[in-house]
Amino acid sequence: MSEARSLFAQLRQSAQPKIVDAIERLVHDAPDRKLCRVNALAFAASEDLDEEQVVNAFLQASRLGIFDLSWNVLCPGCGGVLDANTSLRTVQSDEYNCALCAAGYEPTLDEMVEVTFTVSPRVRRIAAHNPHELPPLEYFRQIYWSSGVDLPEEDFEAKIDEFVLESLELPPGEKAVISLQLPADFVIIFEPVTHAAQFLDIKGEPTKERQSLSLVFDRAHRHSEPLELRPGPVRILVENHTEVRTLPSVCIANEALHGLLGRRRPFLTAKRLLSNQTFRDIYRTDTIEVDQRLKITSLTFLFTDLRGSTELYERVGDLAAFDLVKTHFSILNDIVGAEAGAVVKTIGDAVMATFPTPDRAVIAAMRMREAMRKLNQERGNEDLLLKIGIHEGPCIAVNLNERQDYFGQTVNIASRVQHLATSREIFATGSVLGDPRAFSLLTDRGLNPMSQKVTLRGIAQEISIFAIP
């Protein structure tokens, strides 16, 4: 652990000491399963720490090699991990299928890709570093289900027993027979390693005659049409045609199973991480492939620009103006980062930033306006007049000019809304003010935005613009 102590000493230089202390206790004292695919948001809640600062600390810890990042594609239905990736670059499929839910999903970065942190073997070896040696229950808990499924800490095995009729470990190339009594229920034979499932609709008159079924687990087979069987004895022949152990389980699709899978908690999404300033600073170009196009169903864009910056350079001179603009950039960067956002790029005197939710963008905008007001007051002039525009909607994350960037109509609208604003004004679209949290934070402050319908160049329909006083 001497190397670990050295790494944590380095981490204290870039993260809050109390958060580093909590992470160090986790690594030192927690059981193995707590160090596999750590949910940073759940950890922050359990330790009563600031969420954003905890995420930043885990990112810095990953930079130092204390943790390994995993980008896991999730099934929105059951919360299972359909694909685990060490980089977002390998999330390439147009569709991911869940055999357990018998459904296919187009991946989005909003709620279908989680980012988790697993302790590095160089810091502490845990059982999950060899997942195919985990006991079946722990494989389900640590490898199959995502960090967004809130699995019970107590009586986990007893909860599983409420819906699992039989399970076994099947070595590579081996065969086995599962013999049991089928209840008059909907039964699923599920294998989490190959993500294969067979549905059994058990109905009709009970029989004493033994029924037979054969299943082969390989990398190609995922799901077959449901089979109808009668309540009574069954003999299931299972064959493992893969190079690793498989874990076939016979489950009843009852309230116990649905209740377990319905327990959810917040988790760190890929969308949120891409809008995190610390992440962008650490992983500048190593996020998305040049030809990758990753969908986001909702992201909030904030554009700013300095009004009259050309006149400013003329009035105070290039050197003084440059220093003033640089100070303005620094203030805006700090505010964006503090509100869970990230600066995507600067264009001249303008800033393009993203936020995971509209309310964080609105708070940031009001803080920016107030910061410029104070800076002008200190200087005794009105040199820094900030125009701000905010819009929310779907977009595509891309790699553009060796930078992780965004593309789509939402970006275009946000930029044009900013151009409509005059000095000191914050213009936000109806989709931003339609967010309940964004709307309530304005009403809580007694602010009543004035609305108007406008036509933007290149946009067919009129949109509602709100001026935030």
Coordinates of C-alpha atoms in Angstrom, one line a residue:
M1 CA 0.0 0.0 0.0
S2 CA 3.1 2.3 0.0
E3 CA 2.5 3.1 -3.7
A4 CA -1.2 3.8 -2.9
R5 CA -0.2 6.2 -0.1
S6 CA 2.0 8.1 -2.6
L7 CA -0.8 8.2 -5.2
F8 CA -3.3 9.6 -2.6
A9 CA -0.7 12.2 -1.6
Q10 CA -0.6 13.3 -5.2
L11 CA -4.4 13.3 -5.4
R12 CA -4.6 15.7 -2.5
Q13 CA -2.9 18.3 -4.7
S14 CA -5.9 18.3 -7.1
A15 CA -8.9 17.3 -5.1
Q16 CA -10.5 18.4 -1.8
P17 CA -8.7 16.7 1.1
K18 CA -11.9 15.5 2.9
I19 CA -13.0 13.8 -0.3
V20 CA -9.6 12.2 -0.8
D21 CA -9.8 11.0 2.8
A22 CA -13.2 9.4 2.1
I23 CA -11.9 7.7 -1.1
E24 CA -8.8 6.5 0.6
R25 CA -11.0 4.9 3.4
L26 CA -13.1 3.3 0.7
V27 CA -10.0 1.7 -1.0
H28 CA -8.5 0.6 2.2
D29 CA -11.5 -0.6 4.2
A30 CA -14.4 -1.5 1.9
P31 CA -15.2 -5.1 0.9
D32 CA -14.1 -6.1 -2.7
R33 CA -17.6 -5.6 -4.2
K34 CA -17.7 -2.0 -3.1
L35 CA -14.6 -1.3 -5.2
C36 CA -16.0 -2.7 -8.5
R37 CA -17.8 -0.1 -10.7
V38 CA -18.1 2.5 -8.0
N39 CA -21.2 4.8 -8.5
A40 CA -19.6 8.2 -7.8
L41 CA -23.0 9.9 -7.1
A42 CA -24.1 7.2 -4.7
F43 CA -20.7 7.5 -2.9
A44 CA -21.1 11.3 -2.6
A45 CA -24.6 10.8 -1.1
S46 CA -23.4 8.2 1.4
E47 CA -20.5 10.4 2.5
D48 CA -22.6 13.6 2.5
L49 CA -20.1 15.2 0.0
D50 CA -20.6 17.6 -2.9
E51 CA -21.5 15.5 -6.0
E52 CA -19.5 17.6 -8.5
Q53 CA -16.4 17.7 -6.4
V54 CA -16.6 13.9 -5.8
V55 CA -16.8 13.3 -9.6
N56 CA -13.8 15.6 -10.1
A57 CA -11.9 13.7 -7.4
F58 CA -12.6 10.3 -9.0
L59 CA -11.5 11.7 -12.4
Q60 CA -8.3 12.9 -10.9
A61 CA -7.8 9.6 -9.2
S62 CA -8.3 7.8 -12.5
R63 CA -5.7 10.1 -14.1
L64 CA -3.2 9.0 -11.4
G65 CA -4.1 5.3 -11.9
I66 CA -5.9 4.7 -8.7
F67 CA -9.1 3.8 -10.6
D68 CA -10.0 2.5 -14.0
L69 CA -12.9 4.1 -15.9
S70 CA -15.6 2.0 -17.5
W71 CA -18.2 3.2 -20.0
N72 CA -21.1 0.8 -19.7
V73 CA -24.0 0.6 -22.1
L74 CA -27.1 -0.1 -20.1
C75 CA -30.5 -1.6 -20.8
P76 CA -33.1 1.0 -19.7
G77 CA -35.5 -1.8 -18.8
C78 CA -33.7 -4.1 -16.5
G79 CA -30.6 -2.0 -15.8
G80 CA -28.2 -4.7 -17.0
V81 CA -24.9 -3.9 -18.5
L82 CA -25.1 -4.8 -22.2
D83 CA -21.5 -3.8 -23.1
A84 CA -18.6 -2.7 -20.9
N85 CA -16.0 -0.4 -22.5
T86 CA -12.7 1.1 -21.3
S87 CA -13.3 4.0 -23.6
L88 CA -16.2 5.8 -25.1
R89 CA -14.5 5.3 -28.5
T90 CA -15.6 1.7 -28.5
V91 CA -19.3 2.4 -28.1
Q92 CA -19.9 1.9 -31.8
S93 CA -23.0 -0.1 -32.3
D94 CA -26.2 1.5 -33.7
E95 CA -28.3 -0.8 -31.6
Y96 CA -27.8 -2.8 -28.4
N97 CA -30.2 -5.7 -27.6
C98 CA -31.2 -7.0 -24.2
A99 CA -32.2 -10.6 -24.2
L100 CA -33.7 -10.4 -20.7
C101 CA -36.1 -7.6 -21.8
A102 CA -36.4 -8.9 -25.4
A103 CA -35.8 -5.3 -26.7
G104 CA -33.3 -3.4 -28.7
Y105 CA -32.2 0.2 -28.0
E106 CA -30.4 2.9 -29.9
P107 CA -27.7 4.1 -27.6
T108 CA -27.8 7.6 -26.2
L109 CA -25.4 9.2 -23.8
D110 CA -28.2 10.5 -21.5
E111 CA -29.3 7.4 -19.5
M112 CA -27.9 4.5 -21.5
V113 CA -24.2 4.9 -20.9
E114 CA -22.9 5.0 -17.3
V115 CA -19.4 5.8 -16.2
T116 CA -18.1 3.9 -13.2
F117 CA -14.7 3.6 -11.4
T118 CA -13.0 0.3 -10.5
V119 CA -10.0 0.3 -8.2
S120 CA -6.8 -0.5 -10.1
P121 CA -5.0 -3.8 -9.4
R122 CA -1.8 -1.8 -8.8
V123 CA -3.6 -0.2 -5.8
R124 CA -5.6 -3.1 -4.5
R125 CA -6.5 -6.5 -6.1
I126 CA -10.2 -7.4 -5.8
A127 CA -12.2 -10.4 -6.8
A128 CA -13.8 -8.6 -9.8
H129 CA -10.5 -8.2 -11.5
N130 CA -11.1 -11.9 -12.4
P131 CA -14.9 -11.7 -13.1
H132 CA -15.2 -15.3 -14.3
E133 CA -14.1 -16.5 -10.9
L134 CA -16.7 -14.6 -9.0
P135 CA -19.5 -16.6 -7.4
P136 CA -22.7 -16.5 -9.5
L137 CA -24.5 -14.1 -7.2
E138 CA -21.6 -11.7 -7.1
Y139 CA -21.2 -11.9 -10.9
F140 CA -24.8 -10.6 -11.2
R141 CA -24.3 -8.0 -8.5
Q142 CA -20.9 -6.7 -9.6
I143 CA -20.7 -7.4 -13.4
Y144 CA -24.2 -7.8 -14.8
W145 CA -26.3 -5.1 -13.1
S146 CA -25.4 -1.5 -13.5
S147 CA -24.5 0.9 -10.7
G148 CA -27.9 2.5 -11.2
V149 CA -29.7 -0.6 -9.9
D150 CA -30.1 -0.1 -6.1
L151 CA -29.4 -3.6 -5.0
P152 CA -30.1 -4.4 -1.3
E153 CA -27.2 -4.5 1.0
E154 CA -28.9 -6.8 3.5
D155 CA -30.4 -10.2 2.6
F156 CA -29.3 -10.0 -1.0
E157 CA -29.1 -13.8 -1.4
A158 CA -32.6 -14.2 0.1
K159 CA -34.0 -11.6 -2.3
I160 CA -32.6 -13.5 -5.2
D161 CA -34.0 -16.8 -3.9
E162 CA -37.5 -15.3 -4.2
F163 CA -37.3 -15.6 -8.0
V164 CA -34.5 -17.9 -8.9
L165 CA -35.5 -21.6 -9.2
E166 CA -32.1 -23.0 -10.1
S167 CA -28.7 -21.8 -11.2
L168 CA -25.4 -23.4 -11.9
E169 CA -21.8 -22.7 -13.1
L170 CA -21.1 -24.3 -16.5
P171 CA -17.3 -24.5 -17.4
P172 CA -16.2 -23.9 -21.1
G173 CA -17.2 -26.7 -23.4
E174 CA -19.2 -28.6 -20.8
K175 CA -22.8 -29.9 -20.7
A176 CA -25.1 -30.1 -17.7
V177 CA -28.8 -31.0 -17.0
I178 CA -31.1 -28.9 -14.9
S179 CA -34.1 -30.9 -13.5
L180 CA -36.9 -29.1 -11.7
Q181 CA -40.6 -28.7 -11.4
L182 CA -42.1 -25.9 -13.5
P183 CA -44.7 -23.7 -11.8
A184 CA -47.6 -22.2 -13.7
D185 CA -45.8 -19.0 -14.3
F186 CA -43.7 -17.1 -16.8
V187 CA -40.2 -18.5 -16.5
I188 CA -36.9 -17.1 -18.0
I189 CA -33.8 -19.1 -18.5
F190 CA -31.1 -16.4 -18.4
E191 CA -27.4 -16.5 -18.9
P192 CA -25.6 -13.2 -18.0
V193 CA -22.2 -13.9 -19.5
T194 CA -23.4 -14.4 -23.1
H195 CA -26.6 -12.3 -22.5
A196 CA -28.8 -15.2 -23.8
A197 CA -32.4 -15.8 -22.7
Q198 CA -35.1 -18.3 -23.3
F199 CA -38.7 -17.4 -22.3
L200 CA -41.0 -20.2 -21.1
D201 CA -44.7 -19.6 -20.9
I202 CA -45.9 -22.3 -18.4
K203 CA -49.6 -22.8 -18.6
G204 CA -52.4 -25.4 -19.1
E205 CA -53.1 -28.5 -17.1
P206 CA -50.2 -29.8 -15.0
T207 CA -48.5 -32.9 -16.2
K208 CA -46.5 -35.7 -14.6
E209 CA -44.7 -36.5 -17.8
R210 CA -41.2 -35.1 -18.0
Q211 CA -40.7 -32.4 -20.6
S212 CA -37.3 -31.7 -22.3
L213 CA -35.5 -28.7 -23.5
S214 CA -32.0 -28.1 -24.9
L215 CA -30.1 -24.8 -24.9
V216 CA -26.7 -23.9 -26.3
F217 CA -24.8 -20.8 -25.0
D218 CA -22.5 -19.1 -27.4
R219 CA -21.7 -15.6 -28.5
A220 CA -24.2 -15.6 -31.3
H221 CA -27.4 -16.8 -29.7
R222 CA -29.3 -14.1 -27.8
H223 CA -33.0 -14.8 -27.7
S224 CA -35.6 -17.1 -29.1
E225 CA -39.4 -17.0 -29.3
P226 CA -41.2 -18.1 -26.0
L227 CA -41.8 -21.8 -25.7
E228 CA -45.1 -23.1 -24.2
L229 CA -44.7 -25.8 -21.6
R230 CA -47.1 -27.2 -19.0
P231 CA -46.6 -27.1 -15.2
G232 CA -44.6 -30.1 -14.1
P233 CA -41.2 -31.8 -14.4
V234 CA -38.7 -30.6 -17.0
R235 CA -35.2 -31.6 -18.0
I236 CA -33.1 -28.8 -19.4
L237 CA -29.9 -29.7 -21.2
V238 CA -27.5 -26.8 -21.3
E239 CA -24.3 -26.6 -23.3
N240 CA -21.5 -24.0 -23.0
H241 CA -19.9 -23.4 -26.4
T242 CA -17.9 -20.4 -25.2
E243 CA -14.3 -20.1 -24.0
V244 CA -15.4 -18.9 -20.5
R245 CA -17.7 -20.1 -17.7
T246 CA -21.4 -19.4 -18.1
L247 CA -24.0 -19.0 -15.4
P248 CA -27.5 -20.2 -16.6
S249 CA -30.2 -19.4 -14.2
V250 CA -33.9 -20.4 -14.2
C251 CA -36.0 -17.5 -12.9
I252 CA -39.7 -16.7 -12.4
A253 CA -40.8 -13.3 -13.8
N254 CA -42.6 -12.5 -10.6
E255 CA -43.1 -9.4 -8.4
A256 CA -39.9 -10.2 -6.5
L257 CA -37.8 -9.9 -9.7
H258 CA -39.7 -6.8 -11.0
G259 CA -39.4 -5.2 -7.5
L260 CA -35.6 -5.8 -7.4
L261 CA -35.1 -4.4 -10.9
G262 CA -37.4 -1.4 -10.2
R263 CA -35.1 -0.1 -7.4
R264 CA -33.1 2.6 -9.1
R265 CA -30.7 5.4 -8.0
P266 CA -28.9 8.2 -9.9
F267 CA -25.7 7.3 -11.6
L268 CA -23.0 9.2 -13.5
T269 CA -24.0 9.4 -17.2
A270 CA -21.7 9.8 -20.1
K271 CA -23.6 13.0 -21.0
R272 CA -22.9 14.5 -17.6
L273 CA -19.2 13.5 -17.8
L274 CA -18.8 15.0 -21.3
S275 CA -20.1 18.3 -19.8
N276 CA -17.6 18.1 -16.9
Q277 CA -14.8 20.6 -17.1
T278 CA -12.3 18.4 -15.2
F279 CA -13.0 15.5 -17.6
R280 CA -12.5 17.8 -20.6
D281 CA -9.2 19.1 -19.2
I282 CA -7.8 15.6 -18.5
Y283 CA -9.1 13.8 -21.6
R284 CA -8.9 16.6 -24.2
T285 CA -8.8 14.6 -27.4
D286 CA -9.0 11.0 -26.2
T287 CA -12.8 10.7 -25.9
I288 CA -14.5 10.2 -29.3
E289 CA -13.3 8.8 -32.6
V290 CA -13.2 11.2 -35.6
D291 CA -16.0 9.2 -37.3
Q292 CA -18.1 8.6 -34.2
R293 CA -21.6 10.2 -33.8
L294 CA -23.0 9.7 -30.3
K295 CA -26.6 10.9 -29.7
I296 CA -27.7 13.0 -26.7
T297 CA -31.4 13.5 -26.3
S298 CA -31.1 16.6 -24.1
L299 CA -28.2 18.9 -23.5
T300 CA -28.2 22.6 -22.6
F301 CA -26.0 25.0 -24.5
L302 CA -25.0 28.5 -23.3
F303 CA -23.3 31.0 -25.5
T304 CA -21.8 34.3 -24.4
D305 CA -20.3 37.2 -26.2
L306 CA -18.9 40.6 -25.2
R307 CA -20.8 43.5 -26.6
G308 CA -18.7 46.2 -28.1
S309 CA -15.3 44.3 -27.7
T310 CA -14.0 45.9 -30.9
E311 CA -14.6 49.4 -29.4
L312 CA -13.0 48.2 -26.2
Y313 CA -9.7 47.4 -27.9
E314 CA -9.9 50.8 -29.6
R315 CA -10.7 52.7 -26.4
V316 CA -8.2 51.1 -23.9
G317 CA -5.6 49.7 -26.2
D318 CA -4.7 46.1 -27.2
L319 CA -2.7 45.1 -24.1
A320 CA -5.3 46.4 -21.5
A321 CA -8.2 45.0 -23.5
F322 CA -6.5 41.6 -23.8
D323 CA -5.9 41.4 -20.1
L324 CA -9.5 42.4 -19.4
V325 CA -10.9 39.8 -21.8
K326 CA -8.6 37.2 -20.3
T327 CA -9.9 38.0 -16.8
H328 CA -13.5 37.7 -18.2
F329 CA -12.7 34.3 -19.6
S330 CA -11.2 33.1 -16.3
I331 CA -14.3 34.2 -14.4
L332 CA -16.7 32.5 -16.8
N333 CA -14.7 29.3 -16.8
D334 CA -14.8 29.1 -13.0
I335 CA -18.6 29.7 -13.0
V336 CA -19.2 27.1 -15.7
G337 CA -17.2 24.5 -13.8
A338 CA -18.9 25.3 -10.5
E339 CA -22.3 24.7 -12.1
A340 CA -21.4 21.2 -13.5
G341 CA -20.7 22.6 -16.9
A342 CA -17.8 22.6 -19.3
V343 CA -16.4 25.1 -21.8
V344 CA -16.5 23.5 -25.2
K345 CA -14.6 26.3 -26.9
T346 CA -14.0 30.0 -27.2
I347 CA -14.5 31.9 -30.5
G348 CA -12.9 35.3 -30.3
D349 CA -14.5 36.9 -27.3
A350 CA -17.3 34.4 -27.2
V351 CA -17.8 31.2 -25.1
M352 CA -19.7 28.0 -25.9
A353 CA -20.5 25.9 -22.8
T354 CA -22.6 22.9 -22.1
F355 CA -24.6 21.9 -19.0
P356 CA -26.4 18.6 -18.2
T357 CA -29.6 20.4 -17.2
P358 CA -31.2 23.8 -18.0
D359 CA -31.3 24.9 -14.4
R360 CA -27.5 24.7 -14.1
A361 CA -27.2 26.8 -17.2
V362 CA -29.6 29.5 -16.0
I363 CA -27.9 29.7 -12.6
A364 CA -24.5 30.0 -14.4
A365 CA -25.9 32.8 -16.7
M366 CA -27.1 34.8 -13.7
R367 CA -23.8 34.4 -11.9
M368 CA -21.9 35.5 -15.0
R369 CA -24.0 38.6 -15.4
E370 CA -23.5 39.5 -11.7
A371 CA -19.8 38.8 -11.9
M372 CA -19.4 41.2 -14.9
R373 CA -21.5 43.8 -13.1
K374 CA -19.1 43.6 -10.1
L375 CA -16.0 43.7 -12.3
N376 CA -17.3 46.8 -14.0
Q377 CA -18.2 48.4 -10.7
E378 CA -14.7 47.8 -9.4
R379 CA -13.2 49.4 -12.6
G380 CA -15.6 52.3 -12.6
N381 CA -16.8 51.7 -16.2
E382 CA -19.0 49.6 -18.3
D383 CA -16.4 47.9 -20.5
L384 CA -17.6 44.3 -20.0
L385 CA -21.2 43.9 -21.2
L386 CA -22.1 40.3 -21.6
K387 CA -24.8 38.9 -24.0
I388 CA -26.0 35.4 -23.1
G389 CA -28.2 32.9 -24.9
I390 CA -29.4 29.5 -23.7
H391 CA -31.2 26.7 -25.5
E392 CA -31.8 23.0 -24.7
G393 CA -32.4 20.0 -27.0
P394 CA -31.0 17.0 -28.7
C395 CA -27.6 17.0 -30.3
I396 CA -24.7 14.8 -31.5
A397 CA -21.4 14.5 -29.7
V398 CA -18.6 14.5 -32.3
N399 CA -14.8 14.9 -32.6
L400 CA -14.2 18.1 -34.6
N401 CA -10.9 19.8 -35.1
E402 CA -9.2 17.4 -32.6
R403 CA -11.7 18.5 -29.9
Q404 CA -14.8 16.9 -28.4
D405 CA -17.6 19.1 -29.8
Y406 CA -21.3 19.1 -30.5
F407 CA -23.3 19.3 -33.7
G408 CA -27.0 19.9 -34.6
Q409 CA -29.8 22.3 -34.8
T410 CA -29.9 22.8 -31.0
V411 CA -26.4 24.2 -31.2
N412 CA -27.3 26.5 -34.0
I413 CA -30.4 27.9 -32.2
A414 CA -28.4 28.5 -29.0
S415 CA -25.9 30.5 -30.9
R416 CA -28.5 32.6 -32.7
V417 CA -30.5 33.2 -29.5
Q418 CA -27.3 34.7 -28.0
H419 CA -26.9 37.0 -31.0
L420 CA -30.4 38.4 -30.3
A421 CA -29.5 39.5 -26.8
T422 CA -28.4 43.0 -26.0
S423 CA -26.1 44.0 -23.2
R424 CA -26.8 42.5 -19.7
E425 CA -29.6 40.4 -21.1
I426 CA -30.0 36.6 -20.8
F427 CA -32.2 35.1 -23.5
A428 CA -33.5 31.6 -22.9
T429 CA -35.8 29.5 -25.1
G430 CA -39.1 28.0 -24.1
S431 CA -37.4 24.6 -23.8
V432 CA -35.2 26.0 -21.1
L433 CA -37.9 27.7 -19.1
G434 CA -40.1 24.6 -19.6
D435 CA -37.8 22.8 -17.3
P436 CA -39.5 22.7 -13.9
R437 CA -36.2 23.3 -11.9
A438 CA -35.2 26.2 -14.2
F439 CA -38.6 27.8 -13.9
S440 CA -38.8 27.4 -10.2
L441 CA -35.4 28.9 -9.5
L442 CA -36.6 32.1 -11.3
T443 CA -39.9 32.3 -9.5
D444 CA -38.1 31.7 -6.2
R445 CA -36.1 34.8 -7.0
G446 CA -39.2 36.8 -8.0
L447 CA -38.1 37.0 -11.6
N448 CA -40.7 37.2 -14.3
P449 CA -39.2 36.6 -17.8
M450 CA -40.8 38.4 -20.6
S451 CA -41.6 36.3 -23.7
Q452 CA -41.6 37.0 -27.4
K453 CA -41.9 35.0 -30.6
V454 CA -39.0 35.3 -32.9
T455 CA -37.9 33.9 -36.3
L456 CA -34.3 32.7 -36.5
R457 CA -32.3 32.5 -39.7
G458 CA -32.5 28.9 -41.0
I459 CA -35.2 27.9 -38.6
A460 CA -38.6 27.2 -40.2
Q461 CA -40.8 27.7 -37.1
E462 CA -41.0 30.6 -34.8
I463 CA -39.6 29.9 -31.3
S464 CA -40.4 31.5 -27.9
I465 CA -37.6 33.6 -26.4
F466 CA -37.7 34.7 -22.7
A467 CA -35.7 37.7 -21.5
I468 CA -34.6 37.0 -17.9
P469 CA -34.5 40.3 -16.0

